[in-house]
Coordinates of N, CA and C and ligand atoms in Angstrom, one line a residue:
X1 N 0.6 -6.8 -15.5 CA 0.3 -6.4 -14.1 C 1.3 -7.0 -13.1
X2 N 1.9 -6.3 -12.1 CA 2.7 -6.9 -11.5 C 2.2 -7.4 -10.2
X3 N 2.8 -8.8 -9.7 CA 2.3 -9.4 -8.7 C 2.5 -8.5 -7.3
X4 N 1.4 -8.4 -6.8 CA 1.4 -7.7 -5.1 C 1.0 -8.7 -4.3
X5 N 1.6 -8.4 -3.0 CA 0.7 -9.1 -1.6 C 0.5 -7.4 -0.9
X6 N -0.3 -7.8 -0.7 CA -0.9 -6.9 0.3 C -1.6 -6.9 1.6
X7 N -1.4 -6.6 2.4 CA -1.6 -6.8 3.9 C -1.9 -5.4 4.7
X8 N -2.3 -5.5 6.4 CA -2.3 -4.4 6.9 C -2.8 -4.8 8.6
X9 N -2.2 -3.8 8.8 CA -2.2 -4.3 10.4 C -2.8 -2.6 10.8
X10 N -4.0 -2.8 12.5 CA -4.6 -1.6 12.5 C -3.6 -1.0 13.8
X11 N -3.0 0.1 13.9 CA -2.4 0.6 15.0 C -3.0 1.7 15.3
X12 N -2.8 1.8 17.3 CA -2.6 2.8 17.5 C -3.9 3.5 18.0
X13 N -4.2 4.0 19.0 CA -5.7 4.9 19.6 C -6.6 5.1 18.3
X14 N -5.8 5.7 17.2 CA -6.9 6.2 16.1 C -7.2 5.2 14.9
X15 N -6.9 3.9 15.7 CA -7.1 2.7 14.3 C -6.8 3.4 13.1
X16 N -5.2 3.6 13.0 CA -4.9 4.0 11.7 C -4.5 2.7 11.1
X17 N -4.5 2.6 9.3 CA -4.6 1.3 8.7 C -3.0 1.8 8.1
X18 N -1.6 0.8 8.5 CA -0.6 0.6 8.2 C -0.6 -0.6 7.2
X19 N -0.2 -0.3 6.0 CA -0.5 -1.4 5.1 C 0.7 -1.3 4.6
X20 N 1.1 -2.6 4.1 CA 2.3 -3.5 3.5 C 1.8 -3.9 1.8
X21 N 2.7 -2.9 1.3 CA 3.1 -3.5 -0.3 C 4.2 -4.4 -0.6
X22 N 3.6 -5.7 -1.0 CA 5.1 -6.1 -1.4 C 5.0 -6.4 -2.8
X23 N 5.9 -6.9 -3.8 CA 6.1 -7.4 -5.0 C 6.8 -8.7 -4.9
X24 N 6.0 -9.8 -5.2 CA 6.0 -10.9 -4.9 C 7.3 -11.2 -6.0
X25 N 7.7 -10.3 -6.8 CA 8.8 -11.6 -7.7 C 10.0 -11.4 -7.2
X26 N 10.3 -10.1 -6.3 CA 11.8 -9.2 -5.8 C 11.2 -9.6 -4.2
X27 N 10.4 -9.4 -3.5 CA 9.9 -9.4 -2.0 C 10.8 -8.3 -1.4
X28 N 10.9 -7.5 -2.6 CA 11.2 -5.9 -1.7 C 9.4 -5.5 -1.7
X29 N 9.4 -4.9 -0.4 CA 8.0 -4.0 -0.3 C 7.9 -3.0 0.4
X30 N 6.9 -1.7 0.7 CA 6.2 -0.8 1.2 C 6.1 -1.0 2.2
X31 N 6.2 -0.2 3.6 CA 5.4 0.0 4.7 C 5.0 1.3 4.3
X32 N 3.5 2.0 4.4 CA 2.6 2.5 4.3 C 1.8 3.4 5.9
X33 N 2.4 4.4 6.3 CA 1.8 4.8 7.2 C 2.0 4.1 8.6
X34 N 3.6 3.9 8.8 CA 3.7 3.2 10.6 C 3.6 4.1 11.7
X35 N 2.5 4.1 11.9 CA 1.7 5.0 13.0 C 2.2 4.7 14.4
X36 N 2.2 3.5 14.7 CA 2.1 2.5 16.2 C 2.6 1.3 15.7
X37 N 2.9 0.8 17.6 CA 2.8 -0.4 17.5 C 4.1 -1.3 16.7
X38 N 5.0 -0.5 16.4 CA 6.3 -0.7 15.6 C 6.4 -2.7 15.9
X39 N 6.5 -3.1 17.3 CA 6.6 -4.3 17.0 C 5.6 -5.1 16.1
X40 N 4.6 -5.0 16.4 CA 3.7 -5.9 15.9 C 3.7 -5.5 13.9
X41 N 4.2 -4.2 13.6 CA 4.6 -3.9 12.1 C 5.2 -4.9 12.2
X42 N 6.6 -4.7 12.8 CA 7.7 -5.8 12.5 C 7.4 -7.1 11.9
X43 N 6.5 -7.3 13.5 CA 6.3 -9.1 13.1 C 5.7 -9.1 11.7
X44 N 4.7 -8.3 11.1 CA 4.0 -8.3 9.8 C 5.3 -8.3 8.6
X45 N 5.9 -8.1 8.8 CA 7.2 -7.7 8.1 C 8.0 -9.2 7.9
X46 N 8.1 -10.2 9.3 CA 8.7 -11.1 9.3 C 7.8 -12.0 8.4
X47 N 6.5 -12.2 9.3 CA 5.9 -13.2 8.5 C 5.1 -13.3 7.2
X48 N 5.5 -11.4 6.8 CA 5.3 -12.1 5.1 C 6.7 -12.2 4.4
X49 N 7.8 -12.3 5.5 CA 8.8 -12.2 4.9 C 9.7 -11.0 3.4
X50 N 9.2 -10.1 4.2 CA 9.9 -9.1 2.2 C 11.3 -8.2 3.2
X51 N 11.8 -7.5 2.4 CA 12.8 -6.8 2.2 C 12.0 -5.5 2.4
X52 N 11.9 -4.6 3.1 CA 11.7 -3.3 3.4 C 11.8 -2.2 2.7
X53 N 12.0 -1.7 1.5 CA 12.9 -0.6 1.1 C 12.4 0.7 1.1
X54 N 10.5 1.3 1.1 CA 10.8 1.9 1.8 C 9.3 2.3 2.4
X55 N 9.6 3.2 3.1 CA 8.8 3.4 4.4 C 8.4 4.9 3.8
X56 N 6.1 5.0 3.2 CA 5.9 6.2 2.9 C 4.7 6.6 3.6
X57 N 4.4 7.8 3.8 CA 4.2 8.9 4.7 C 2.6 9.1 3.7
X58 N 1.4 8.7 4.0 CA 0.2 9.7 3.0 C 0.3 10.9 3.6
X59 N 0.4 11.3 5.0 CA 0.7 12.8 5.4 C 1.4 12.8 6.5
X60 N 1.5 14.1 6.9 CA 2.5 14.3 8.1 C 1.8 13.4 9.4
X61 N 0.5 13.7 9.4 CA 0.4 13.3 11.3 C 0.4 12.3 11.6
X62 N 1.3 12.3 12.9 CA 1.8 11.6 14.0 C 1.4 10.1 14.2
X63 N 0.1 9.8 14.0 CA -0.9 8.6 13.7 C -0.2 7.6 12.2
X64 N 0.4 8.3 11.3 CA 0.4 7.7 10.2 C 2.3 8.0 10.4
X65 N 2.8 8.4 11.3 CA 4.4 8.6 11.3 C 5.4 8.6 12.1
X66 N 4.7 8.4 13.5 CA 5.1 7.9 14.9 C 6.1 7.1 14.4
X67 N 6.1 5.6 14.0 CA 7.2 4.9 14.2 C 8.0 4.7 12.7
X68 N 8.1 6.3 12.0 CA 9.1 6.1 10.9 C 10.5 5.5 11.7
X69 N 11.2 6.4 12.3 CA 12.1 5.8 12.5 C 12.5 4.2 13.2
X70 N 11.4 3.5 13.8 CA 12.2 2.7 13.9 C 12.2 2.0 13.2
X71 N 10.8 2.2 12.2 CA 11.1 0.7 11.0 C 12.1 1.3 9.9
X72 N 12.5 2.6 10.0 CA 13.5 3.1 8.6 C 15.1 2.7 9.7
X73 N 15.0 2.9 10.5 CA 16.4 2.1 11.5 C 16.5 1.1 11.7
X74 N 15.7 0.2 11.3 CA 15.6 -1.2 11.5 C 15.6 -2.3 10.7
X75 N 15.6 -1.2 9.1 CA 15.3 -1.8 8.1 C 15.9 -1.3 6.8
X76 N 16.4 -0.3 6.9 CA 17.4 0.9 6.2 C 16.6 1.3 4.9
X77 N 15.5 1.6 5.4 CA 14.7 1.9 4.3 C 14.8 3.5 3.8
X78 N 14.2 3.5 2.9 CA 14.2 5.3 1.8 C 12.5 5.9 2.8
X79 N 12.8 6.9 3.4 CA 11.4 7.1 4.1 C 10.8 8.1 3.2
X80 N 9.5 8.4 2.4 CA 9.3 9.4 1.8 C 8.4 10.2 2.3
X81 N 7.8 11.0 2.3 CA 6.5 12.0 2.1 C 6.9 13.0 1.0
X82 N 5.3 14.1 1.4 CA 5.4 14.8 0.1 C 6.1 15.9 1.1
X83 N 6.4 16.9 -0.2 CA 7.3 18.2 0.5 C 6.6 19.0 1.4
X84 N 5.3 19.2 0.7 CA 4.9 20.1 2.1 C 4.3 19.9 3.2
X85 N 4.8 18.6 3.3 CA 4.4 18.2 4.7 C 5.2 17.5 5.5
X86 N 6.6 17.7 5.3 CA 7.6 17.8 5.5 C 8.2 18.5 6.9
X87 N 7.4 19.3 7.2 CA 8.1 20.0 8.2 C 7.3 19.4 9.2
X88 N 6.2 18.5 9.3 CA 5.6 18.1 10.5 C 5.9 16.6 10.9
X89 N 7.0 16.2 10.2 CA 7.8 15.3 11.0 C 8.2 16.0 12.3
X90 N 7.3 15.7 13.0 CA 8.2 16.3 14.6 C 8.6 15.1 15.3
X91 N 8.0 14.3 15.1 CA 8.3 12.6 16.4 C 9.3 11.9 15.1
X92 N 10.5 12.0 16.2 CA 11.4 11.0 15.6 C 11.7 10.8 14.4
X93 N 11.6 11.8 13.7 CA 12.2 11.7 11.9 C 12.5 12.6 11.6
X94 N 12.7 13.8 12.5 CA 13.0 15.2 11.6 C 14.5 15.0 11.4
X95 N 15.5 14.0 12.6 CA 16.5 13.9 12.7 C 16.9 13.2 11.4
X96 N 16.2 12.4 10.9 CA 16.6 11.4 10.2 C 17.0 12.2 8.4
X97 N 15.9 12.8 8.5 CA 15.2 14.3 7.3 C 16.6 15.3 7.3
X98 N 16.9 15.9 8.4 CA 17.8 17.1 8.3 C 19.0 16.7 8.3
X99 N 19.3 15.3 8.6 CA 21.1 14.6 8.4 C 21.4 14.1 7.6
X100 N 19.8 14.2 6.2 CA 20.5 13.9 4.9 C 20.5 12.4 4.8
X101 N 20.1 11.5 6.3 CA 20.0 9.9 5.7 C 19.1 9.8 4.7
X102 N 18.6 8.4 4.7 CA 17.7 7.9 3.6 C 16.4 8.5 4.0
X103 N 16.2 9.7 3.3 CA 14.9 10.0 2.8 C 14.9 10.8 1.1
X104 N 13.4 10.7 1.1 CA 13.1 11.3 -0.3 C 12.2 12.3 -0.4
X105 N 12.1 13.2 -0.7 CA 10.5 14.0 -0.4 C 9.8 14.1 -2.0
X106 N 8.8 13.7 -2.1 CA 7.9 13.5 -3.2 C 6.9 14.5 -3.7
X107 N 6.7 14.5 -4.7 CA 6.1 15.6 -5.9 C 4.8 15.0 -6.3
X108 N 3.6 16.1 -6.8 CA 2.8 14.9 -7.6 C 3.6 14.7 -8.9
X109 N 3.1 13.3 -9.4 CA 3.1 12.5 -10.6 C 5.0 12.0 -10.1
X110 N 5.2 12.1 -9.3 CA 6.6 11.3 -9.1 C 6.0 9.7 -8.8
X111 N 6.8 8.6 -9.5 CA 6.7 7.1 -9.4 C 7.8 6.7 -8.2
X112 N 7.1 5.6 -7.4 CA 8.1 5.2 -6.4 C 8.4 3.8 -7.0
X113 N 9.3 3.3 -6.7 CA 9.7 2.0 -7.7 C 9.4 1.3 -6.3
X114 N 9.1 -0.3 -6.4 CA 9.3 -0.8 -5.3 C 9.6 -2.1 -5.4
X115 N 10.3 -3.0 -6.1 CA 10.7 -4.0 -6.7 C 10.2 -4.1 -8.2
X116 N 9.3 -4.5 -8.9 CA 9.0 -4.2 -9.9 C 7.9 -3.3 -10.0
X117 N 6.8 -3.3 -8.9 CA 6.2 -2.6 -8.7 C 6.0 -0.6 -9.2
X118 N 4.9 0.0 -9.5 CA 5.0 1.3 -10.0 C 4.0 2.2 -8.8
X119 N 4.4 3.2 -8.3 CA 3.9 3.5 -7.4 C 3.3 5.1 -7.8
X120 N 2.2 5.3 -8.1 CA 2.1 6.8 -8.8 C 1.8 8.0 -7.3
X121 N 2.7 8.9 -7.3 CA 2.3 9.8 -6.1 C 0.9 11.1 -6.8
X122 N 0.2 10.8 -6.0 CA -1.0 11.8 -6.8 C -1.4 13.1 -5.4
X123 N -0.9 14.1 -5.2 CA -0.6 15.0 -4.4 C -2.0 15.5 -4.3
X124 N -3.2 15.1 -3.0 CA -4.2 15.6 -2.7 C -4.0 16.4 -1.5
X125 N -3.7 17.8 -1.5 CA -3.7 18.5 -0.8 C -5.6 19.0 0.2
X126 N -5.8 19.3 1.3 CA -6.7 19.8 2.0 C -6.9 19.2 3.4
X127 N -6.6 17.6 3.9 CA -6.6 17.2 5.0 C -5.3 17.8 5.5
X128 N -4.3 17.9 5.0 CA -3.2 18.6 4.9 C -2.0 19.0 4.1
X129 N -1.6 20.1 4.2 CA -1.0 20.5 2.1 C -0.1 19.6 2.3
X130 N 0.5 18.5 2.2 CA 1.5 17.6 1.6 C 0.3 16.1 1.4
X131 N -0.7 16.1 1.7 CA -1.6 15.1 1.6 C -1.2 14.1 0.4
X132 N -1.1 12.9 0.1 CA -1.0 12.4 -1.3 C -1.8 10.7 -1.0
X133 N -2.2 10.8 -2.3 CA -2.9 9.4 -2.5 C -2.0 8.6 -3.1
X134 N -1.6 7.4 -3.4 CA -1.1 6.3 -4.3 C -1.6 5.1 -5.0
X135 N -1.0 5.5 -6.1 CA -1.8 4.7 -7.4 C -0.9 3.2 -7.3
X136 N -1.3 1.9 -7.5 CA -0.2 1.1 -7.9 C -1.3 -0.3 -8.2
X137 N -1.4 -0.8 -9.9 CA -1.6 -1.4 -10.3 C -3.7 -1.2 -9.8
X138 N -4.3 -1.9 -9.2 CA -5.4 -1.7 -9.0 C -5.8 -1.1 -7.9
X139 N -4.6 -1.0 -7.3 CA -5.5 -0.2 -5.5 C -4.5 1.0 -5.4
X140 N -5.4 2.1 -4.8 CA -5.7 3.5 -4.3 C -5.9 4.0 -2.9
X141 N -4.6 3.7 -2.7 CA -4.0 4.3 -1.0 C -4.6 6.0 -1.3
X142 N -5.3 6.0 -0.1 CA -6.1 7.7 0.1 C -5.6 8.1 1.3
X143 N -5.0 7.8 2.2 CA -4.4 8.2 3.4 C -5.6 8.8 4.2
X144 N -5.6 10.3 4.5 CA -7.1 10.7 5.5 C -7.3 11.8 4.4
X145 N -7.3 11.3 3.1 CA -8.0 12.4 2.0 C -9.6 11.6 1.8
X146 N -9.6 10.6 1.6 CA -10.7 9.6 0.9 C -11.2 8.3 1.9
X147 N -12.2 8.8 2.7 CA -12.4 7.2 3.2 C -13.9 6.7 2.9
X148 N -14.2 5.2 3.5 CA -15.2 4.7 3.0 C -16.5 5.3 3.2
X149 N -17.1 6.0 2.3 CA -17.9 7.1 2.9 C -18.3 8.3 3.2
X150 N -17.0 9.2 3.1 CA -16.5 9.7 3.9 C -15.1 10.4 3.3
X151 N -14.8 11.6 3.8 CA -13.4 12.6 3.4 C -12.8 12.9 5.2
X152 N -11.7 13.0 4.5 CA -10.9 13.3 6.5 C -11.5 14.4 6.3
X153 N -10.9 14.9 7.9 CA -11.0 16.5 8.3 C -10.5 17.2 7.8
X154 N -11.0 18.9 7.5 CA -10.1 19.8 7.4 C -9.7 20.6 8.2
X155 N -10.3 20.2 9.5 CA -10.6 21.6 10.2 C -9.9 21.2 11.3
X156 N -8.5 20.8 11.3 CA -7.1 20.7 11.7 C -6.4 21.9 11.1
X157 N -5.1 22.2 11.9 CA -4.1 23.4 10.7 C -3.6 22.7 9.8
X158 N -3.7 23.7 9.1 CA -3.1 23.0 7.5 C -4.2 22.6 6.7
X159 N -5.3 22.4 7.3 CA -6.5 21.8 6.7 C -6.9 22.8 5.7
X160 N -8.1 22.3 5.0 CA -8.3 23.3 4.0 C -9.6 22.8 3.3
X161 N -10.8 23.0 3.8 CA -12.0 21.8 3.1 C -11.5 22.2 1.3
X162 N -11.9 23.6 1.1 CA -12.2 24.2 -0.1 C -10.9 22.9 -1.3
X163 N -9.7 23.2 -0.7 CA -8.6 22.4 -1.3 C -8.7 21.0 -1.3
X164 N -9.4 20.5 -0.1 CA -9.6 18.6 0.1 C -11.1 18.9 -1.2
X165 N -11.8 19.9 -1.3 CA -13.0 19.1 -2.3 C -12.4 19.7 -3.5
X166 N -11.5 20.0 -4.0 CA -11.0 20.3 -5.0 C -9.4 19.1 -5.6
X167 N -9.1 18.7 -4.7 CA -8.4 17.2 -5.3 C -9.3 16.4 -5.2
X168 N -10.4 16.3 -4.3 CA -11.1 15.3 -4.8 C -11.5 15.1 -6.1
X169 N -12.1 16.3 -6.4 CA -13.3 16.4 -8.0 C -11.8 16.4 -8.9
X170 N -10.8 17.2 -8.9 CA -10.1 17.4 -9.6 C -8.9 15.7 -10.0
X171 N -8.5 15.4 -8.5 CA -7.2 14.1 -8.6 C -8.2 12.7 -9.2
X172 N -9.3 12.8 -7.7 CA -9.4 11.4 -7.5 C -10.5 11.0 -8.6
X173 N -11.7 11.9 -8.5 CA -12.9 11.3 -9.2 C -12.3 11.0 -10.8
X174 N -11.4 11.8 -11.6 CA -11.3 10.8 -12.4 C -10.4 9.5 -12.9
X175 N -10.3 9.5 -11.6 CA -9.5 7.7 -11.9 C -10.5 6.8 -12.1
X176 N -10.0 5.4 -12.6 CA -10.9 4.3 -12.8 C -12.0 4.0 -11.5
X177 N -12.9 3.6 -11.8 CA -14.4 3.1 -11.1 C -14.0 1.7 -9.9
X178 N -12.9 1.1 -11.0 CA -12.7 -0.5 -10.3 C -11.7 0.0 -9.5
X179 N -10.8 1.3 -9.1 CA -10.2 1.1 -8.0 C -10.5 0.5 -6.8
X180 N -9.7 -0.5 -6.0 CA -9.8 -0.5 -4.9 C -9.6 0.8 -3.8
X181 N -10.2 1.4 -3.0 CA -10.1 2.5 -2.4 C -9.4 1.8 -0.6
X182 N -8.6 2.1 -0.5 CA -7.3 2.0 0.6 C -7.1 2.8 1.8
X183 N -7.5 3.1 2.3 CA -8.0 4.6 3.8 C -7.2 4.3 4.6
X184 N -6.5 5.2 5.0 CA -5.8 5.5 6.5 C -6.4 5.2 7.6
X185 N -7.8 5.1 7.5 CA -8.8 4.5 8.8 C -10.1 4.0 8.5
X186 N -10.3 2.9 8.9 CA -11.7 2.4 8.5 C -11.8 1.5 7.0
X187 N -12.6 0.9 6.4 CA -12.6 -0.3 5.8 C -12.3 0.0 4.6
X188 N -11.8 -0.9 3.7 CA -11.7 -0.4 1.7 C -13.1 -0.4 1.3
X189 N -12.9 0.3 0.3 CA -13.8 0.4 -0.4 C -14.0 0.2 -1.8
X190 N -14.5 0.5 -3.2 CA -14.2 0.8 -4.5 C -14.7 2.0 -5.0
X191 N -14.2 2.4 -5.6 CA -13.7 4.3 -5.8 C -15.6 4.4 -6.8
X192 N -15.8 3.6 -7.8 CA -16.9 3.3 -8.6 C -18.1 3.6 -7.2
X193 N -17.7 3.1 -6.4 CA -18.9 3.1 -5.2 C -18.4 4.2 -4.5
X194 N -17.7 4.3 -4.0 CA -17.4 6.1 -3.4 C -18.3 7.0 -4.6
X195 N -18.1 6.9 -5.5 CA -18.5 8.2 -6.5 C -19.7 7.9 -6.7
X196 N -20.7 6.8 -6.0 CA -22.1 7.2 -6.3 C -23.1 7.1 -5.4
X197 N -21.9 6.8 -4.1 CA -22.7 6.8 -2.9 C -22.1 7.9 -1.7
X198 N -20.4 7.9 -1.6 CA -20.1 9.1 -0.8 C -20.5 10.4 -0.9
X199 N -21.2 11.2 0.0 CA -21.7 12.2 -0.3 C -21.1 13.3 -0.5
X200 N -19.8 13.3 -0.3 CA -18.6 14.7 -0.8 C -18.4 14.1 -2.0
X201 N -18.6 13.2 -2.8 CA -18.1 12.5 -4.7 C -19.3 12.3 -5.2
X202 N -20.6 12.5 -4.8 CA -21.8 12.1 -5.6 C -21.3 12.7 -7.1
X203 N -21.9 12.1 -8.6 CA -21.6 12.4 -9.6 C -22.8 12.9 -10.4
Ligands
LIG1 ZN1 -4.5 12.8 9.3
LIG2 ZN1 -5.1 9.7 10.4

């Protein structure tokens, strides 16, 4: 198992949860959804001290992608999301996306490397079709597919309930019980407990 630190700072009107992967043996790590609040990311950046490399997207909106650029300009990081949600980079990253700098756009079952670290992209489409969860060692980043209790919205564009309860039953419910469960907003959870108390995963 590879060593993580893990952290998270709350930004931004919609208390979105911006969380920091690092790998303790390289101290290259993740920024995870920089929504807001770019400096105060920063400072989280200094004082756990890692190496940046890259900066990823659970979905397009604005809450979870406001300040791609300036921690991917600040830090010359690989910015990812998934493809089809791609085009709703509108704030400050589409430039970054169409000029060919450091970005990546991601697939399901594509791995993100992050020092030693293994990052699995698990493409839950319905809060919005590029939506993706991530797998890495014991915790399960759900972005606004999966929260404690609770599934995002669908009923945004792009949204899609029928498609969000179909990666659920289909992506998430069969991963491990002991996941740590990871949410774009509001507290962690464990995936074992989502599936026998959330009432969109009852089993
Ligand atoms: Zn969202
Ligand atoms: Zn959100």
């Amino acid at each position: 198992m590879g060593k993580y630190l893990l952290d998270r700072v709350v930004v931004g009107l919609l208390s979105t949860n911006c969380y920091f992967l690092v790998c303790e043996e390289t101290k290259k790590g993740a920024i995870i959804d920089p929504g807001a609040y770019p400096s105060q990311i920063w400072g989280k950046v200094e004082e756990l001290g890692f190496d940046v490399t890259v900066v990823i997207n659970t979905h397009g909106h604005g809450d979870h992608t406001d300040e791609n650029k300036y921690i991917v300009e600040r830090s010359g990081a690989t910015l990812m999301i998934h493809e089809d949600d791609k085009s709703m980079l509108v704030v400050g990253m589409t430039d970054v996306v169409d000029n060919g700098k450091n970005h990546k756009i991601l697939h399901d079952g594509d791995i993100i490397e992050v020092g030693n670290l293994r990052l699995q992209v698990i493409h839950t489409p319905g809060h919005t079709p590029g939506g993706i969860c991530l797998k890495c060692e014991n915790l399960l980043f759900t972005g606004d597919t999966l929260f404690y209790l609770s599934v995002g919205r669908s009923d945004m564009p792009g949204g899609d309930y029928k498609a969000l309860m179909k990666s659920i039953h289909d992506k998430i419910m069969p991963l491990d019980d002991d996941l740590i469960v990871l949410p774009g907003h509001g507290p962690h959870s464990e995936l074992g407990y989502e599936k026998n108390h959330n009432p969109y995963l009852r089993r």
